[in-house]
Tab-separated table of C-alpha atoms in Angstrom:
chain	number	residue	atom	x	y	z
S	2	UNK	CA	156.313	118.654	126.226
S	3	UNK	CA	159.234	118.050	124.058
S	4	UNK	CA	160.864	121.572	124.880
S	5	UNK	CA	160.477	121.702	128.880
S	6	UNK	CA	162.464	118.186	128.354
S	7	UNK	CA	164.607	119.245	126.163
S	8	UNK	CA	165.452	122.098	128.318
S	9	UNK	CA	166.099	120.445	131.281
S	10	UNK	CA	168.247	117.741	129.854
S	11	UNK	CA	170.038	120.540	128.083
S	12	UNK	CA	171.003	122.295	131.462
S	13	UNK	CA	171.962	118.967	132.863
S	14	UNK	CA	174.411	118.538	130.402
S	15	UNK	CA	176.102	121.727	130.610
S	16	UNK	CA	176.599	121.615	134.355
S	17	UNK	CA	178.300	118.720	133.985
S	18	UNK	CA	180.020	119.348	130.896
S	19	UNK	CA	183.589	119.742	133.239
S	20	UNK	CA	182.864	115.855	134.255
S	21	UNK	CA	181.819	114.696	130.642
S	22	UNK	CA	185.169	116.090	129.535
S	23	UNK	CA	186.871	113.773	131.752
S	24	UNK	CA	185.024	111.085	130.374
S	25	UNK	CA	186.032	111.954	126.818
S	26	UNK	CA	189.485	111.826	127.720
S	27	UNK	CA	189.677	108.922	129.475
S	28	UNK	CA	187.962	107.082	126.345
S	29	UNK	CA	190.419	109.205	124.017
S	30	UNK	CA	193.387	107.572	125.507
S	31	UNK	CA	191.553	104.144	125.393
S	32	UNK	CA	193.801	101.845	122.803
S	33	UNK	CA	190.057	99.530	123.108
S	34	UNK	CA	188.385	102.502	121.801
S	35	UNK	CA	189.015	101.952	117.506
S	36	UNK	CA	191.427	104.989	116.227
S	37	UNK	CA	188.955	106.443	114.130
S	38	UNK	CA	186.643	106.664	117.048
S	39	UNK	CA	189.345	108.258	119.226
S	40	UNK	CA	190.104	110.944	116.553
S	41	UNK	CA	186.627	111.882	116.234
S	42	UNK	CA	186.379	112.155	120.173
S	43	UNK	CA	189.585	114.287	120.558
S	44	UNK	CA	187.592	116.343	117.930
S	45	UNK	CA	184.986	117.071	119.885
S	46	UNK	CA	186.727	117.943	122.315
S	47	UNK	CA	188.638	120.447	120.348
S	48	UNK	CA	185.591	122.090	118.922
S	49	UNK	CA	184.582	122.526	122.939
S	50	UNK	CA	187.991	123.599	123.839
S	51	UNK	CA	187.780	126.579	120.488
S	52	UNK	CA	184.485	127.872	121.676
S	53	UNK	CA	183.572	127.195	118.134
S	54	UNK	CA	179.988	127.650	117.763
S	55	UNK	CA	177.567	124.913	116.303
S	56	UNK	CA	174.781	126.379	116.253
S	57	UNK	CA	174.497	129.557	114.102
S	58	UNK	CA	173.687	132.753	115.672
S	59	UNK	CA	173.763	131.464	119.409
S	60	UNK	CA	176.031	132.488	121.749
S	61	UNK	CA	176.891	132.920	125.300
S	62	UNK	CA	175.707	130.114	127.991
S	63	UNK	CA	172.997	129.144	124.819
S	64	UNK	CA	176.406	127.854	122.671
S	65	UNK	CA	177.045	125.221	124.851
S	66	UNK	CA	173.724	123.640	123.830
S	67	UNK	CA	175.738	122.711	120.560
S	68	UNK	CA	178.992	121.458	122.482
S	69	UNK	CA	176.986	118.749	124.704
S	70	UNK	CA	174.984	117.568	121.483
S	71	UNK	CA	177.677	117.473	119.823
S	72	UNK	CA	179.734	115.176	122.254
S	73	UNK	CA	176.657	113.229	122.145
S	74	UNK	CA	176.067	112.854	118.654
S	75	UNK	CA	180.098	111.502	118.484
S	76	UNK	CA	179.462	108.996	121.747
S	77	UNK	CA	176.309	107.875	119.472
S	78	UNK	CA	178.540	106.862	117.054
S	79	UNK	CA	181.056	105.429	118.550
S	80	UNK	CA	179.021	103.067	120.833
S	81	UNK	CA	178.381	101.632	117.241
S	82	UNK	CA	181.774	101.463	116.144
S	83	UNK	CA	183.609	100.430	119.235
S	84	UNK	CA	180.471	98.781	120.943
S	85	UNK	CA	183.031	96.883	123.683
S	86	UNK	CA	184.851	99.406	124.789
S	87	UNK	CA	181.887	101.621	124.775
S	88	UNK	CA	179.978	99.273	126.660
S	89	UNK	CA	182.957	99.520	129.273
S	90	UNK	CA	183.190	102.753	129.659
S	91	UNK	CA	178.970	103.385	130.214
S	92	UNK	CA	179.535	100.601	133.010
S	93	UNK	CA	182.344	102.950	134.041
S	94	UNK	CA	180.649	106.537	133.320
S	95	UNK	CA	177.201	105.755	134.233
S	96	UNK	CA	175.973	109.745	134.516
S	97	UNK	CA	177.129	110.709	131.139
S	98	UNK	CA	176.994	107.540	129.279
S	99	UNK	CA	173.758	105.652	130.383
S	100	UNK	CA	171.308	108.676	129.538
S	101	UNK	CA	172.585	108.751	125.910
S	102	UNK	CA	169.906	107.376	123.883
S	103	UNK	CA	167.590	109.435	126.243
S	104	UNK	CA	169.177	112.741	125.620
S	105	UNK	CA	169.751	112.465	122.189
S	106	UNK	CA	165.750	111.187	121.674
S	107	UNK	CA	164.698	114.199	123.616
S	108	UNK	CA	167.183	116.225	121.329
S	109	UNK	CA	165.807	115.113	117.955
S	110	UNK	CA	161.984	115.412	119.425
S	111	UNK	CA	162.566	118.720	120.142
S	112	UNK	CA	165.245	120.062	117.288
S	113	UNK	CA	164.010	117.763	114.266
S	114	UNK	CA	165.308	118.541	111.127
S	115	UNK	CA	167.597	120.781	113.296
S	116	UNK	CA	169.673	118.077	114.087
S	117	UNK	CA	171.005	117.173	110.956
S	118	UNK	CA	172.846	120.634	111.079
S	119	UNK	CA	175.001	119.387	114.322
S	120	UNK	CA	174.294	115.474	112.982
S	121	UNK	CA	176.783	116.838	110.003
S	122	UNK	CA	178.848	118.795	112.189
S	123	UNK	CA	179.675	115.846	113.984
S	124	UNK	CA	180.843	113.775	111.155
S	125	UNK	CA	183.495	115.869	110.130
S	126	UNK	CA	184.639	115.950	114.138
S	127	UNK	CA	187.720	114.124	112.773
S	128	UNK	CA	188.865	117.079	110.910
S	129	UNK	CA	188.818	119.394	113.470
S	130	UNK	CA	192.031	121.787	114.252
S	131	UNK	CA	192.953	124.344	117.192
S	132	UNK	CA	195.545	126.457	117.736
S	133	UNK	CA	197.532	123.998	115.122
S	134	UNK	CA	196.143	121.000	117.411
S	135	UNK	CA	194.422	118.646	115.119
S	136	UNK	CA	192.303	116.159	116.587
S	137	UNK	CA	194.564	112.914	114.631
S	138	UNK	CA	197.261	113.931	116.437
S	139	UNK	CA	195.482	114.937	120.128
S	140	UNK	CA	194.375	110.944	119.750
S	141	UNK	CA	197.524	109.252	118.403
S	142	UNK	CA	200.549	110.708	119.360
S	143	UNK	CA	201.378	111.023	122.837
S	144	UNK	CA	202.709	114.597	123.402
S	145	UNK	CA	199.570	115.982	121.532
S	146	UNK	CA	197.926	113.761	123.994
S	147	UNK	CA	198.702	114.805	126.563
S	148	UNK	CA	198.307	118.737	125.568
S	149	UNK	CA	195.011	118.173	124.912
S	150	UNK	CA	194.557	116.953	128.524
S	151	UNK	CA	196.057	119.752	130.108
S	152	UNK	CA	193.977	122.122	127.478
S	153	UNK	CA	190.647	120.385	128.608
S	154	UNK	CA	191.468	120.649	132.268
S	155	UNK	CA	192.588	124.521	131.900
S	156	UNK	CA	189.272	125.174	130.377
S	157	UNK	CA	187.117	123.135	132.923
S	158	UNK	CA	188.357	125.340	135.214
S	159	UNK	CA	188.798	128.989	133.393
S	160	UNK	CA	185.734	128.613	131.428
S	161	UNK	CA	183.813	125.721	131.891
S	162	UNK	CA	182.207	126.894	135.288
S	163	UNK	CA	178.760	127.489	134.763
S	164	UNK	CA	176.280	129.425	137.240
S	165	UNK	CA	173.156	126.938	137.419
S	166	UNK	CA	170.624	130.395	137.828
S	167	UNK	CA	172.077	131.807	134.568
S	168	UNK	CA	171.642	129.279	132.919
S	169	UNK	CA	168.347	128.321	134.118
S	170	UNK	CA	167.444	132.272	133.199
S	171	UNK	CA	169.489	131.755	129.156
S	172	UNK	CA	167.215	128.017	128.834
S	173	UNK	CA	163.889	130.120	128.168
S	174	UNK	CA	165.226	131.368	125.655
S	175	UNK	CA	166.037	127.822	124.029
S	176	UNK	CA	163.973	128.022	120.869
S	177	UNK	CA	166.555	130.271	119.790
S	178	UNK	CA	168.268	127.162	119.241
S	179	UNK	CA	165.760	124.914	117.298
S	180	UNK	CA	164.975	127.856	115.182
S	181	UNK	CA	168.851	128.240	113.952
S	182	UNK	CA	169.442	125.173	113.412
S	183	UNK	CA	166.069	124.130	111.691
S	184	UNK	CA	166.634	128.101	109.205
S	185	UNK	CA	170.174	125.937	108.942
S	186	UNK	CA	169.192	122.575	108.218
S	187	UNK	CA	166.772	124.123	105.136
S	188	UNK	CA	169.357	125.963	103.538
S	189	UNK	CA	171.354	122.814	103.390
S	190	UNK	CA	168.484	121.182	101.549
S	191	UNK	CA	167.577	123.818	99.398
């Protein structure tokens, strides 16, 4: 069933959203990686670091659904754009990286038209600003650089800590999810 999979690949990814962070980084400060690909990473990583919410009307534990998709959705594109590098780091980051095409399958069988809303978001990851960080800079220039590091490891350990029960307990709940993002997805149709 495309939820229960959904679900469980969805609580996967959260528990190790602390690790997949270090993974981002590390392919953020990769000169292999194309700029434009690096910007859109230190994006993401932004949007994780602002709590900024990607899916409308979900919060708590539920809200990081959005973050890990969204990571996801930028990898996706970027294993496109910078396919040798990418290929690198996957031989590197096998946990994260090798499951992609899996998790984001399992996503889109499960969300469908609901992933256009984060499919969007994730394009304009480029543009992404916090605190007067903007992701250009986080990628380019060195001190930004290496504030976003410290930023991402301050929040894998002050917030990024997730109890595996809760969020077993916040995962039935999950359609909560779909259904945003699929009301979402029609309004930007309509």
């Amino acid at each position: 069933m495309p939820r229960d999979r959904f679900s469980e690949l969805a609580i996967d990814a959260i528990l190790a959203l602390p690790q997949d962070l270090k993974v981002v980084l590390r392919m953020v400060e990769d000169a292999e990686v194309g700029d434009e690909s690096r910007v859109a990473l230190a994006g993401a990583l932004l949007h994780v670091l602002s709590s900024g919410n990607a899916i409308p009307g979900v919060r708590g534990v539920l809200q990081r659904v959005g973050d890990v998709l969204l990571l996801r959705l930028v990898l996706e594109r970027i294993a496109a754009e910078s396919s040798d590098a990418f290929t690198r780091h996957r031989e590197e980051s096998a946990d994260m990286l090798g499951p992609l095409e899996d998790e984001l399958a399992a996503a889109r069988a499960y969300l469908g038209d609901g992933m256009r809303v984060l499919e969007h978001m994730a394009a304009g990851m480029a543009s992404v600003n916090h605190q007067g960080h903007v992701a250009r800079a986080c990628a380019l220039e060195l001190e930004e650089n290496n504030w976003l590091y410290d930023a991402v490891h301050e929040a894998m350990i002050e917030e990024l800590d997730f109890d595996e029960d809760e969020l077993e307990r916040e995962m039935r709940k999950v359609d909560r999810v779909r259904d945003a993002l699929v009301t979402r997805a029609q309004s930007l149709t309509s």
